[in-house]
Short mmCIF file of C-alpha atoms in Angstrom, two decimals:
data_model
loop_
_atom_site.label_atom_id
_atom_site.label_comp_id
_atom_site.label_asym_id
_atom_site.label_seq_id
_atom_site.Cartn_x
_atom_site.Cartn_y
_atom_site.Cartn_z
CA UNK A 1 122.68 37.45 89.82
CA UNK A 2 124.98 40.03 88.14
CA UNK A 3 128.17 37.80 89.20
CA UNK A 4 126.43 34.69 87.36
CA UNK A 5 126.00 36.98 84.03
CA UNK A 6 129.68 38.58 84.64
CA UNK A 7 130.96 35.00 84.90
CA UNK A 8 128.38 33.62 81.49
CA UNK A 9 130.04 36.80 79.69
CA UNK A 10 133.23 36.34 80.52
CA UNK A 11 134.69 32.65 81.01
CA UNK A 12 138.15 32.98 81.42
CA UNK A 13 137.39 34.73 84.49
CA UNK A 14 136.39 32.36 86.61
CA UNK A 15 139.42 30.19 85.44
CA UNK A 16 141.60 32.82 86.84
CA UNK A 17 139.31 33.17 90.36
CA UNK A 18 138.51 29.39 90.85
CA UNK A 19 141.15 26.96 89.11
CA UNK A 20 140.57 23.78 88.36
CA UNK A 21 142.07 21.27 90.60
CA UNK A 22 144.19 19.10 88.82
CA UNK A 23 145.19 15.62 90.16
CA UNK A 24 148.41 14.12 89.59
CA UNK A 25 148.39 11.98 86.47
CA UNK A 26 146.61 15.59 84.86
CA UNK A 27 149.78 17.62 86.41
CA UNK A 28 152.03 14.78 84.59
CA UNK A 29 150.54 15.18 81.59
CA UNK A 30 151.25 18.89 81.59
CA UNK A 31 154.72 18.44 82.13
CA UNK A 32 157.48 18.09 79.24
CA UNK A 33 160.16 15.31 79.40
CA UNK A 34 163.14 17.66 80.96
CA UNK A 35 160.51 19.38 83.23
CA UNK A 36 159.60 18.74 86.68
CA UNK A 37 157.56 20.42 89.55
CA UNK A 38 158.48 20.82 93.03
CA UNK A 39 155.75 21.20 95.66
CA UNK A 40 156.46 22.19 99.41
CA UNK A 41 153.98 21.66 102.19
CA UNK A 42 154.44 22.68 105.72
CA UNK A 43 153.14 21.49 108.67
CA UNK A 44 153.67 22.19 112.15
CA UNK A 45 155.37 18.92 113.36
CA UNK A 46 156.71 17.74 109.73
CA UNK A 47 156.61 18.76 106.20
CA UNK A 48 157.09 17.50 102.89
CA UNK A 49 158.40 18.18 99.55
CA UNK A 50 157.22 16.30 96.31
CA UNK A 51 158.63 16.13 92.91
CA UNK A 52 156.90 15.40 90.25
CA UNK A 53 158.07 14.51 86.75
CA UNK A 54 156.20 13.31 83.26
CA UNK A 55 157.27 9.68 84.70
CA UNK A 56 157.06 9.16 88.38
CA UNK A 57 156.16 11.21 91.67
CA UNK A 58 158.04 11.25 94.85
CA UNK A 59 158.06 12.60 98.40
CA UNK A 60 160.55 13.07 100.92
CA UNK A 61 159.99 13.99 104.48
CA UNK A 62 161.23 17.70 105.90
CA UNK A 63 161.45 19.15 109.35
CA UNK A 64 158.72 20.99 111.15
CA UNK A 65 157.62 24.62 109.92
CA UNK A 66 159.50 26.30 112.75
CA UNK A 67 162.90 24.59 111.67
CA UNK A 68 162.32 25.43 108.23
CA UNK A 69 161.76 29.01 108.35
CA UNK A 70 164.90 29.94 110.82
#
């Protein structure tokens, strides 16, 4: 009950504990023309690294988590 009022009081905090989840057309429109995000995910047997830019999104296959990290 008191962590329902904390969070009615104060709203920016539960943007700070519990983000939105933006998709990808959101994270495009966030993004200026000269600016682009890189996102790394690793898995065990192959990982992956995506750009993404106000205009397109791509992803290109990486080695395994092990291989990465040596």
């Amino acid at each position: 009950m008191l962590d329902i009022e904390f969070r009615n009081s104060h709203p920016g905090f539960s943007q700070l504990t519990d983000p939105a989840i933006l998709n990808a057309t959101q994270m495009q429109d966030m993004l200026g023309n000269e600016t682009s995000l890189l996102q790394y995910t690793l898995g065990d047997e192959r990982s992956f690294v995506f750009l993404v830019t106000a205009g397109e999104i791509s992803a290109w296959p990486l080695p395994g988590r092990a291989d990465i990290e040596n």
